[in-house]
XYZ file of C-alpha atoms in Angstrom:
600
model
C 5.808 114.441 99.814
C 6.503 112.946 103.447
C 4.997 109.686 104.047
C 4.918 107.697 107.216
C 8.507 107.773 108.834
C 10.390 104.131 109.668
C 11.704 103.277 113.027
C 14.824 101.497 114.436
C 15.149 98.243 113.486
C 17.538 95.517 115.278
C 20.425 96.411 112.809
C 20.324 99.711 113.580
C 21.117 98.999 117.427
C 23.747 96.853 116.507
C 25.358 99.592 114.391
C 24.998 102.033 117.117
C 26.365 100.383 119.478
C 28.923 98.832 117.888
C 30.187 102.176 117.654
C 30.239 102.721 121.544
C 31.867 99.273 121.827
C 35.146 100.133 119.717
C 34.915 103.653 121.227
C 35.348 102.252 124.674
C 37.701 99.240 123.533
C 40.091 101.930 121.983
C 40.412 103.200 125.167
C 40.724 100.000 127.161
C 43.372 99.261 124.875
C 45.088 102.037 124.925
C 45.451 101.835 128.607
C 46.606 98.574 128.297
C 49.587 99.119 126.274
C 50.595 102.443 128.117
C 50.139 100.843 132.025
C 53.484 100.960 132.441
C 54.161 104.750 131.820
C 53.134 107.353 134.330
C 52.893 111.303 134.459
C 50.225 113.739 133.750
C 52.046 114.842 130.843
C 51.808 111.048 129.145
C 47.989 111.965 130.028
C 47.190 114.885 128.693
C 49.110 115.545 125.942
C 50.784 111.767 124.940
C 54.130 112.669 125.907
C 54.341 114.897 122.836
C 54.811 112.081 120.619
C 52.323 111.593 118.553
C 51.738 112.042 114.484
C 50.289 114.348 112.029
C 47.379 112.124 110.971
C 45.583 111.129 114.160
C 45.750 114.538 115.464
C 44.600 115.966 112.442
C 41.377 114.165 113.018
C 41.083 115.058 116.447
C 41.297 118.882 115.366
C 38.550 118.325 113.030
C 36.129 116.576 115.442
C 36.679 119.184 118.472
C 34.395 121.555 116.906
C 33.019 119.990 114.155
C 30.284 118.360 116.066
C 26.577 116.493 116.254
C 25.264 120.409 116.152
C 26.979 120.009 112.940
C 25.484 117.456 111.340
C 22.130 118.073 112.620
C 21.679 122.067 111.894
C 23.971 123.043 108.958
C 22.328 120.773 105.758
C 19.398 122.687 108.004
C 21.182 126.259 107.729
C 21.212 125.497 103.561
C 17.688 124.229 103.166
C 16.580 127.745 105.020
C 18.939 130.301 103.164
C 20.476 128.955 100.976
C 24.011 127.388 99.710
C 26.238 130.525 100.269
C 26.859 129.094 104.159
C 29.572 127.393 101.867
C 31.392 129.805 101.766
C 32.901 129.550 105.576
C 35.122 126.666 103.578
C 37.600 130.381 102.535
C 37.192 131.322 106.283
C 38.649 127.904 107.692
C 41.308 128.443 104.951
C 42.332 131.739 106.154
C 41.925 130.997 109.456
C 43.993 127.707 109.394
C 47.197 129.999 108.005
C 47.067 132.548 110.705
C 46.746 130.071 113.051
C 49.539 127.702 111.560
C 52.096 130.917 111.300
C 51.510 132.618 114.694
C 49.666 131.076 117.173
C 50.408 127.196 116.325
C 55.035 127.840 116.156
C 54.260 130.229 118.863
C 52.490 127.563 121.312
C 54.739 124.603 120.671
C 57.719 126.280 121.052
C 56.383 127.204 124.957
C 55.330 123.549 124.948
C 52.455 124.998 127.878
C 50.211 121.982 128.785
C 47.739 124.985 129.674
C 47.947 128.391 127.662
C 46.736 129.878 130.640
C 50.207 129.421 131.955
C 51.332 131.789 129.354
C 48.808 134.431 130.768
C 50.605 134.605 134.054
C 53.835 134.730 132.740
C 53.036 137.350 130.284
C 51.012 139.805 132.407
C 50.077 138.811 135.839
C 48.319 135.776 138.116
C 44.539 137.783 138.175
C 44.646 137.874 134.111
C 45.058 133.649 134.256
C 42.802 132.722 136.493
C 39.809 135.463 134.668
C 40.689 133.164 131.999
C 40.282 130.208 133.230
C 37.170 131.216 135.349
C 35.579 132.280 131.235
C 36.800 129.160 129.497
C 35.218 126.842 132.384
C 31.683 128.637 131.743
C 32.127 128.544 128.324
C 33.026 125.265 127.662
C 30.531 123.715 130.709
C 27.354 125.506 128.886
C 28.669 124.931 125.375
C 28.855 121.481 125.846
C 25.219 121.167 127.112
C 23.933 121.793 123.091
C 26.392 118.819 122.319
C 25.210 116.540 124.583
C 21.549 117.471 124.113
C 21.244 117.276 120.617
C 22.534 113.976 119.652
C 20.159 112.694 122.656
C 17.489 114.347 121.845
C 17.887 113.233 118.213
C 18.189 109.646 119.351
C 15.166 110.076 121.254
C 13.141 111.058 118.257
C 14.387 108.843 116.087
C 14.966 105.751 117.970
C 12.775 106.125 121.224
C 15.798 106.182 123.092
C 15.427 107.648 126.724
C 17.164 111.123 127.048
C 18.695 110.204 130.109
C 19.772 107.077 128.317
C 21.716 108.816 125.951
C 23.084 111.407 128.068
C 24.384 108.321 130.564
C 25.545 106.325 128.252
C 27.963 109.334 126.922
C 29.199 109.868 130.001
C 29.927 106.071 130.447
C 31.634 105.626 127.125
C 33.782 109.191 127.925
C 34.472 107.927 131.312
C 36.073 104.821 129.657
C 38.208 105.841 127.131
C 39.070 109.246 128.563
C 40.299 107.712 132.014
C 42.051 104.677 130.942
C 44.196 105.765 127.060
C 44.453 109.401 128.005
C 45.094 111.731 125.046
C 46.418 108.849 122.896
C 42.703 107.561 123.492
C 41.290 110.364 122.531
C 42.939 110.738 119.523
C 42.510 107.708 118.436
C 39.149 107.737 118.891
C 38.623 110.524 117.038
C 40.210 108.838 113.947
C 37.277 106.100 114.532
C 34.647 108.598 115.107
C 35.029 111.134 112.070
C 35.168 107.470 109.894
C 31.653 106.775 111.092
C 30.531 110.393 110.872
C 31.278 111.092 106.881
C 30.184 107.916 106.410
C 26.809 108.243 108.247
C 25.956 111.535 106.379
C 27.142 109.897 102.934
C 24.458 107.434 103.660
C 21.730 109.979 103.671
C 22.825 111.763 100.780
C 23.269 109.175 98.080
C 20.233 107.539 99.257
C 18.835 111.338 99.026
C 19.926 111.313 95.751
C 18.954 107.951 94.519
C 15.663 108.779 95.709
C 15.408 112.171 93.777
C 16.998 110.657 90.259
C 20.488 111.976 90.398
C 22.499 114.524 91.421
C 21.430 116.547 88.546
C 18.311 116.674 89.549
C 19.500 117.551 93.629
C 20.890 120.419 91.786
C 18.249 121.717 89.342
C 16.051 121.989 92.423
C 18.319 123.458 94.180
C 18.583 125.951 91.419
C 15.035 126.336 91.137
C 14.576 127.056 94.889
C 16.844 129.941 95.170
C 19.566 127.616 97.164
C 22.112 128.363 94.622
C 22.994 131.699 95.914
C 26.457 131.894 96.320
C 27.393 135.167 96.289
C 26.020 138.171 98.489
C 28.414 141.040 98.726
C 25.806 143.203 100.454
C 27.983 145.066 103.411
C 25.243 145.935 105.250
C 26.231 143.778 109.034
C 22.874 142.927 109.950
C 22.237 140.400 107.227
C 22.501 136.933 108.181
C 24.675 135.786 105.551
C 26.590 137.384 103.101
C 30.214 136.985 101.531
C 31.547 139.814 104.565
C 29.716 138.278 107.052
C 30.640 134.717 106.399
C 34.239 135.489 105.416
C 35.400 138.321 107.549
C 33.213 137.114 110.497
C 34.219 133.430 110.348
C 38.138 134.075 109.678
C 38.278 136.087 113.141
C 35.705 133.266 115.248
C 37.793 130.313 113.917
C 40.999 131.907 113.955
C 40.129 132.362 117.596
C 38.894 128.491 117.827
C 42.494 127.014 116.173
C 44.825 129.888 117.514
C 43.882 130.282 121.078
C 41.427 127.545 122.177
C 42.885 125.135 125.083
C 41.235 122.289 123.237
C 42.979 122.857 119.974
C 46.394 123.898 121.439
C 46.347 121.355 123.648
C 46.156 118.486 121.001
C 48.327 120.079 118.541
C 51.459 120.379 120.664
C 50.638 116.642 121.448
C 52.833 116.707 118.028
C 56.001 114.715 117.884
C 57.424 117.935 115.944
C 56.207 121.653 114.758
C 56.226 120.047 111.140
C 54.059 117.274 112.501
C 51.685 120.118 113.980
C 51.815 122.094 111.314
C 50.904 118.922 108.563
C 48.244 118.276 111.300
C 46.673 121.543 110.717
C 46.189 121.373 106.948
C 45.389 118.087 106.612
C 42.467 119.362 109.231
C 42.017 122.213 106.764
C 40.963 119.792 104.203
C 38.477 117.623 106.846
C 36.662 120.849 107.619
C 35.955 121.623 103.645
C 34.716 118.349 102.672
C 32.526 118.325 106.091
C 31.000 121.666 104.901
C 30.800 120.460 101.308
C 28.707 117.461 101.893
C 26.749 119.981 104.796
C 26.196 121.942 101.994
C 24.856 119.262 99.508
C 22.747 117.019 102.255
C 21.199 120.453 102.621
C 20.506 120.563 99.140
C 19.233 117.067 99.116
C 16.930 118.051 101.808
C 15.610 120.975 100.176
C 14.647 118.642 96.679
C 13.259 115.981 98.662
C 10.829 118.485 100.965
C 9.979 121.243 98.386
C 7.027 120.708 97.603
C 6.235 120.057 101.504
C 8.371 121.626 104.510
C 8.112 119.687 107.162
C 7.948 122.284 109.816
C 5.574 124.165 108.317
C 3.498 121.419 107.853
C 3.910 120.709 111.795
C 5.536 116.917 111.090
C 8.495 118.151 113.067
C 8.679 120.785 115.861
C 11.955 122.463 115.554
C 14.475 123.072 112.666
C 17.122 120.681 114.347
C 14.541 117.870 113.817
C 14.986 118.121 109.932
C 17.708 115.611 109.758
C 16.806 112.793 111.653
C 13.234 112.989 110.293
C 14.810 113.032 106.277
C 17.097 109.806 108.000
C 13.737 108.002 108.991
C 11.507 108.916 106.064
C 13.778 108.050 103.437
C 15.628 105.004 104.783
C 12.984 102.527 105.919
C 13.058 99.742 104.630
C 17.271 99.815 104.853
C 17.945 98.486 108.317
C 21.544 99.442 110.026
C 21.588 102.927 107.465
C 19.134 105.060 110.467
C 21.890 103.920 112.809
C 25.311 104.250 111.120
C 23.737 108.153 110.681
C 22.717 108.667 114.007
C 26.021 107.131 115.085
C 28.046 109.733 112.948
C 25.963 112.574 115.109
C 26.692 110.534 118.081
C 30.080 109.992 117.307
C 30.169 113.992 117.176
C 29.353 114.226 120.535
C 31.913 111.721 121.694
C 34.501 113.304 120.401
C 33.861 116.696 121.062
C 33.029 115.938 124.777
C 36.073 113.676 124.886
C 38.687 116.661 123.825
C 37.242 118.548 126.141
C 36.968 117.083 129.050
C 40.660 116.699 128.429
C 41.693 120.556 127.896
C 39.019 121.252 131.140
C 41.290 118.303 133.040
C 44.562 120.281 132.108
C 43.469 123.674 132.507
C 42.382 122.043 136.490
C 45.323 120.484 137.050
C 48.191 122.365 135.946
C 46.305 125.846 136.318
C 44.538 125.546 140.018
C 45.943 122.598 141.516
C 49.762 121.964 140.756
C 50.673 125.506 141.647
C 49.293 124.437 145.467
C 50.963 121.408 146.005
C 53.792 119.129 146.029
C 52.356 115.810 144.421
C 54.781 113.498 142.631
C 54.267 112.620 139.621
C 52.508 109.497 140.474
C 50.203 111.019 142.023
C 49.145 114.250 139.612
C 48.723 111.124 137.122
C 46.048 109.376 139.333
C 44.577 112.592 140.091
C 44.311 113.905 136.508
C 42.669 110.449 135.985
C 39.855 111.435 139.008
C 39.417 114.675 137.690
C 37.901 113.136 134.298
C 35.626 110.808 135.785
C 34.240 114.091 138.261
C 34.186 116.625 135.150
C 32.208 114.116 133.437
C 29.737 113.371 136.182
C 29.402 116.989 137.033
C 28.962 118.242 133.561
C 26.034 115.578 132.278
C 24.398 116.735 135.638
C 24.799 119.965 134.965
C 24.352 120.412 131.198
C 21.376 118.451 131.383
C 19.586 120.766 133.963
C 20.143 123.654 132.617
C 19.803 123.050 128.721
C 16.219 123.123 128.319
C 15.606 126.536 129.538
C 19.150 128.539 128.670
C 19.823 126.918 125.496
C 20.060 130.544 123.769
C 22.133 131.577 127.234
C 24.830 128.976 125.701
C 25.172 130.819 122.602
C 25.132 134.201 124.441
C 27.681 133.294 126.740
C 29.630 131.767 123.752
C 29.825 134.660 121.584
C 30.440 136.713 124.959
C 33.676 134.921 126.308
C 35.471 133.456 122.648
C 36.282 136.983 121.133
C 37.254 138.973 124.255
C 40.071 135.899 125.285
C 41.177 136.051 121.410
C 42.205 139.881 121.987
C 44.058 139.424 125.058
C 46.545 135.984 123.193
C 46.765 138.424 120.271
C 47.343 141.190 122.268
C 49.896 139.458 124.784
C 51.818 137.520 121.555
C 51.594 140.300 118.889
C 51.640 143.493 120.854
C 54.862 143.807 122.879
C 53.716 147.092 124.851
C 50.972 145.239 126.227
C 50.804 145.363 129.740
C 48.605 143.784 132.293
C 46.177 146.866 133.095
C 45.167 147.341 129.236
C 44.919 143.733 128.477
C 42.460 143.754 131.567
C 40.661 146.790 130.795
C 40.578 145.217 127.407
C 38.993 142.254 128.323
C 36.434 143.859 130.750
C 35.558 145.929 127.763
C 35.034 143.286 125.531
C 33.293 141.256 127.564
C 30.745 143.835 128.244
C 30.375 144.792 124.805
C 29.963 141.603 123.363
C 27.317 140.840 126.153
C 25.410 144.477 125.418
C 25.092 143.002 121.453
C 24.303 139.278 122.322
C 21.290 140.401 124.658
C 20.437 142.735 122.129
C 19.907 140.214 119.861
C 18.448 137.958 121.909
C 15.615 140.483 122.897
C 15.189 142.164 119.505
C 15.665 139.059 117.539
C 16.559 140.364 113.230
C 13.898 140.593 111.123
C 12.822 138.922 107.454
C 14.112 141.408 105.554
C 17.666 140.683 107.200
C 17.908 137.171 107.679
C 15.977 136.778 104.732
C 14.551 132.707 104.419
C 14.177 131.070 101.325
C 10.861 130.194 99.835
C 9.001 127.472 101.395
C 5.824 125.855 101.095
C 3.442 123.044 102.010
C 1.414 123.079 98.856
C 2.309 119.516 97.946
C 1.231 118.269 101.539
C -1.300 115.064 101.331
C -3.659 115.973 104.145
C -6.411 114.094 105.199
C -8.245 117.514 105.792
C -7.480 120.803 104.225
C -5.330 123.244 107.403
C -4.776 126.262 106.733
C -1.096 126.397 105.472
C 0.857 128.803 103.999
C 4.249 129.539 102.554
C 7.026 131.438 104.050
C 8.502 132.561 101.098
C 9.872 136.303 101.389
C 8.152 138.636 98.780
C 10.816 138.233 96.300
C 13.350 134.805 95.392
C 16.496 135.667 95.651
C 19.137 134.894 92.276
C 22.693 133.118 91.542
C 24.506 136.455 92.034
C 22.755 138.830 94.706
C 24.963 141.712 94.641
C 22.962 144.444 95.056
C 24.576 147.307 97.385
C 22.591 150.294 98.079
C 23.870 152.833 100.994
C 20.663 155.149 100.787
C 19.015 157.027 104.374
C 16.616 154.387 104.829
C 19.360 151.733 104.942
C 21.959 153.787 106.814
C 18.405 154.628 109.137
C 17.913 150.897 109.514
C 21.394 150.196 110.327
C 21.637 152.748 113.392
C 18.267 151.321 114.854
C 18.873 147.402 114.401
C 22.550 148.127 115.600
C 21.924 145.018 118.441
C 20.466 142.842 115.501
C 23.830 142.421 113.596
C 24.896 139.236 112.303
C 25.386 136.178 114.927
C 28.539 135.662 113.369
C 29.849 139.397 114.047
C 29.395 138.099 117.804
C 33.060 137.030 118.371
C 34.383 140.037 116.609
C 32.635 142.943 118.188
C 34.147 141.572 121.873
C 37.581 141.399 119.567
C 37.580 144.344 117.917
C 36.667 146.465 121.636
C 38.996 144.253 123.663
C 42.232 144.769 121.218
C 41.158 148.987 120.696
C 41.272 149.660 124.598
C 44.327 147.108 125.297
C 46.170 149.148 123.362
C 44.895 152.926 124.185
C 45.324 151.766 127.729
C 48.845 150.094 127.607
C 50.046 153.194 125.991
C 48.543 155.571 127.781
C 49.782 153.138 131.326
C 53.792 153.481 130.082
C 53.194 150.305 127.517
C 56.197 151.809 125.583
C 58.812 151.079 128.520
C 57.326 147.658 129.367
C 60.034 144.488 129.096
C 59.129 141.450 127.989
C 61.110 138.546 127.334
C 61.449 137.886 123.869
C 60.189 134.011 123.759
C 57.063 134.989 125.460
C 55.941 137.119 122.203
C 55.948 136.446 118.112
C 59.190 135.508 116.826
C 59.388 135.605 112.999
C 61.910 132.580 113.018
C 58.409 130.434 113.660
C 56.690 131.118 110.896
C 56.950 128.870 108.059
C 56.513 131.715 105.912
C 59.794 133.553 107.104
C 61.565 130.339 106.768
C 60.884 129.987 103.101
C 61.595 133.401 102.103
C 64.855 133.197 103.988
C 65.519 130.076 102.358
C 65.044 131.462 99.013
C 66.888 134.797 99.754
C 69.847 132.278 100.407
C 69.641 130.491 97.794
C 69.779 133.590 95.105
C 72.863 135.066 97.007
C 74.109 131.903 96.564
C 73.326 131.047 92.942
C 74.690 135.120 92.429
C 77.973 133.956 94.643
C 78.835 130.698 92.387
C 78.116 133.250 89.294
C 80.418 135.554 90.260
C 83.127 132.876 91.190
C 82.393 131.307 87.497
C 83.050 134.610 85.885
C 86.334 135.032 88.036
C 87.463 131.614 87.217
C 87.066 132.396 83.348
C 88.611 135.884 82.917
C 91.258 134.193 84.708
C 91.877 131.166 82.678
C 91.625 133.794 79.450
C 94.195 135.779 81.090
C 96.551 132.599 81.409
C 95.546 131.379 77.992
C 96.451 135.279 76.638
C 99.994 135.018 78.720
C 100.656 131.461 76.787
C 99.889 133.209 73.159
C 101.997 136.418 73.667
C 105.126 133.498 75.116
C 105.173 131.567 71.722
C 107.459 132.491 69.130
């Protein structure tokens, strides 16, 4: 039962912002030990020199961010553990990207893989692009710096503005003076504070509730323990197809063909470095889901017998965290604030690696092309740039987040799966040309936008998303309000595998078409931009198009290739030193044969 919630105490500032502090002095220092080299390519991507580890962090803490650690233990509580299962979609989606897109991207070296756009098909292709990747990354980056804010705000009394300022100030510092060594570096900090802010929560969580055992039982008990949903139908939520074959194509999109992502891992001293970076990432993202997964358990046992929302103590879902942080950790001063600065450091670094990919993208993609700078100067200006995309974007994110919070998402889902058909098409598809890849992209763009709206304005019902039982029956009111439990009409099991294709379900499915699963989103703009790049590129003399070799797939980059070549060699070669072994025998038995027939 929720009692009275703590506040910040003294210790808790001093936690907080001794994160900021070594956020900012990582930068300073960084700058300091790199004043004497110059270049915008020392800038933004470290002079291509850096290692496997640090970058690996910065992969994970692009996109793993405060949303994060504020809404998925949230996502859990509401339906259940099976949002686990995304852990096999980063795994899939960390191979693909790794054998195609990853070799494929360092061997161009781009700074901006818009470059590649213009090279590939044509000038109006790169800069459509780049004109969807600034939107999308502007308005996506209003949730990030909202959240944490508003969180803060809640759960410390810190001013909004004060939290949105002080990101910029601390992004300002580090980005603008270390560069992408800064940022990197950073992140290595950050995602330190961030496990170890939501470890806090959960083994108090689990102190508090007896053990782990009982976390689970509960769990259990509750319904959250559903793991496995092979229902096909697409307009439920969450089920193994949805989670699987919808997350492999989003992230595969995110790691394979996002500026942010690319842009740090060909920061690699070497492909091997890269490619080390992006496993050892692989393993960040599944233990950041697993303990996502268990917090959400721990959240569920604490509140079962009273959900907070219902019970009006909170006033949206993204409030669950902070208020489990305050109720069960008063009393523990400097434990509210190394949580709130893991969801802080979230921000930081997600808004840090992007304000570096939006800095490149600038730079190389609109500006270079235009002028003559040396390289003296592109450095100072890529520094200027920063400090304006910052200022611009706190302005701008700020104004516009509390009223098109759900146009983020929209314009999200719109924009990532659309530009992940025209890389696949431009690098897989060799009789791609320009007019399908932009017919493609029109296509998907408008698709994905007809299904977004859709399911913005007819929103999926119960019996699809299908929330886990809830109730406020253990609530300790002073009067007696008129509560009541959201629980569906029945619980759902372990194993939900029930599949039925009857009328009524085939009748649902072509009326709730618009309602299908948020994580179909990216797909749908996909699946319609790759189907009419190709019909059009075909049907436009795609057949007789030439295209330079390095600017599509080569099997030589995939580790993959390389291994089975390596073993193919080897077996010729084991057969080769057989063969030679045999030779060298039936000729010494021929000499030894000669010797007999000689002796008298």
């Amino acid at each position: 039962m929720p009692g009275e919630v703590g506040s910040f105490a003294v210790a808790d500032y001093l936690v907080f912002g001794g994160m900021l502090v070594l956020s900012a002095a990582i930068g300073v220092y960084k700058g300091w030990t790199s004043r004497d080299q110059s270049g915008s390519g020392h800038f933004l991507t470290g002079n291509r020199k850096l290692t496997a580890l640090p970058v690996s962090t910065s992969l994970i803490t692009t996109f793993m961010t405060s949303v994060t650690l504020l809404t998925n233990p949230v996502e859990v509580y509401n339906y259940g553990g099976i949002f686990g299962l995304l852990c096999f979609s980063y795994t899939v989606a960390i191979f693909v990207s790794s054998e195609i897109f990853m070799p494929f991207f360092y061997r161009l070296g781009f700074t901006s893989i818009y470059e590649y756009l213009e090279l590939r098909f044509n000038r109006t292709i790169r800069l459509l692009g780049i004109l969807l990747f600034m939107l999308q990354t502007m308005l996506f980056n209003g949730l990030i710096i909202y959240a944490p804010a508003l969180a803060l705000n809640q759960g410390a009394g810190v001013d909004l503005w004060g939290g949105i300022i002080s990101t910029a100030i601390i992004c300002t510092i580090y980005c603008t003076l270390g560069g992408m060594k800064a940022v990197v570096w950073t992140c290595v900090l950050q995602i330190g504070v961030m496990l170890a802010g939501n470890l806090s929560v959960i083994i108090k969580a689990v102190m508090l509730q007896g053990g782990v055992s009982t976390v689970l039982s509960d769990a259990q008990e509750g319904g959250r323990m559903n793991f496995w949903d092979f229902d096909p139908n697409p307009l439920r939520r969450h089920t193994f197809w949805t989670l699987t074959i919808g997350g492999v194509a989003g992230w595969s999109g995110i790691y394979g063909t996002s500026q942010a992502q690319v842009q740090t891992y060909i920061s690699c001293k070497s492909v091997t470095h890269a490619r080390v970076a992006m496993y050892i990432n692989l393993l960040g993202l599944i233990c950041i889901m697993l303990s996502s997964v268990f917090a959400g358990f721990c959240l569920y046992s604490v509140y079962k017998n009273c959900d907070p929302l219902t019970a009006g103590l909170v006033s949206a879902s993204d409030q669950m965290m902070p208020y489990l942080v305050m109720d069960i950790m008063k009393g523990y001063p400097g434990l509210p604030g190394l949580y709130f600065a893991g969801v802080y450091s979230g921000t930081l670094s997600t808004v840090s690696c992007t304000i570096n990919s939006l800095t490149a993208v600038t730079l190389v993609d609109l500006i270079k092309p235009y002028t003559t700078l040396s390289t003296k100067h592109l450095s100072i200006l890529s520094k200027g740039l920063k400090k304006i995309i910052i200022c611009v974007r706190c302005f701008f994110d700020t104004e516009l987040v509390y009223s098109f919070t759900q146009a983020v998402v929209i314009v999200s889902g719109i924009i990532q799966g659309p530009m992940f058909g025209v890389f696949t098409l431009g690098v897989l598809c060799p009789f791609a040309n320009s007019k399908g890849v932009m017919s493609g992209l029109v296509s998907g763009v408008l698709v994905s936008l007809c299904v977004c709206l859709g399911a913005l304005f007819s929103p999926p019902t119960p019996e699809m998303t299908r929330p886990l039982p809830l109730t406020t029956a253990g609530c300790n009111f002073t009067t007696s309000p008129n509560w009541t439990s959201t629980a569906p009409p029945t619980q759902p099991t372990l194993f939900a595998t029930t599949v039925s294709h009857n009328s009524s379900d085939i009748h649902q499915l072509a009326e709730g078409w618009q309602s299908i699963s948020y994580l179909y989103f990216g797909n749908v703009g996909t699946l319609a931009c790759l189907i009419v790049g190709v019909i059009v590129s075909l049907l436009t003399g795609g057949w007789n198009e030439t295209v330079d070799p390095k600017l599509t797939f080569m099997k030589e980059d995939a580790l993959t290739y390389q291994l089975y070549k390596f073993l193919k060699d080897s077996v010729k070669t084991g057969k080769g030193e057989k063969g030679e072994g045999g030779r060298k025998v039936r000729a010494k038995g021929k000499i030894l044969e000669d010797v007999i027939k000689e002796k008298p």
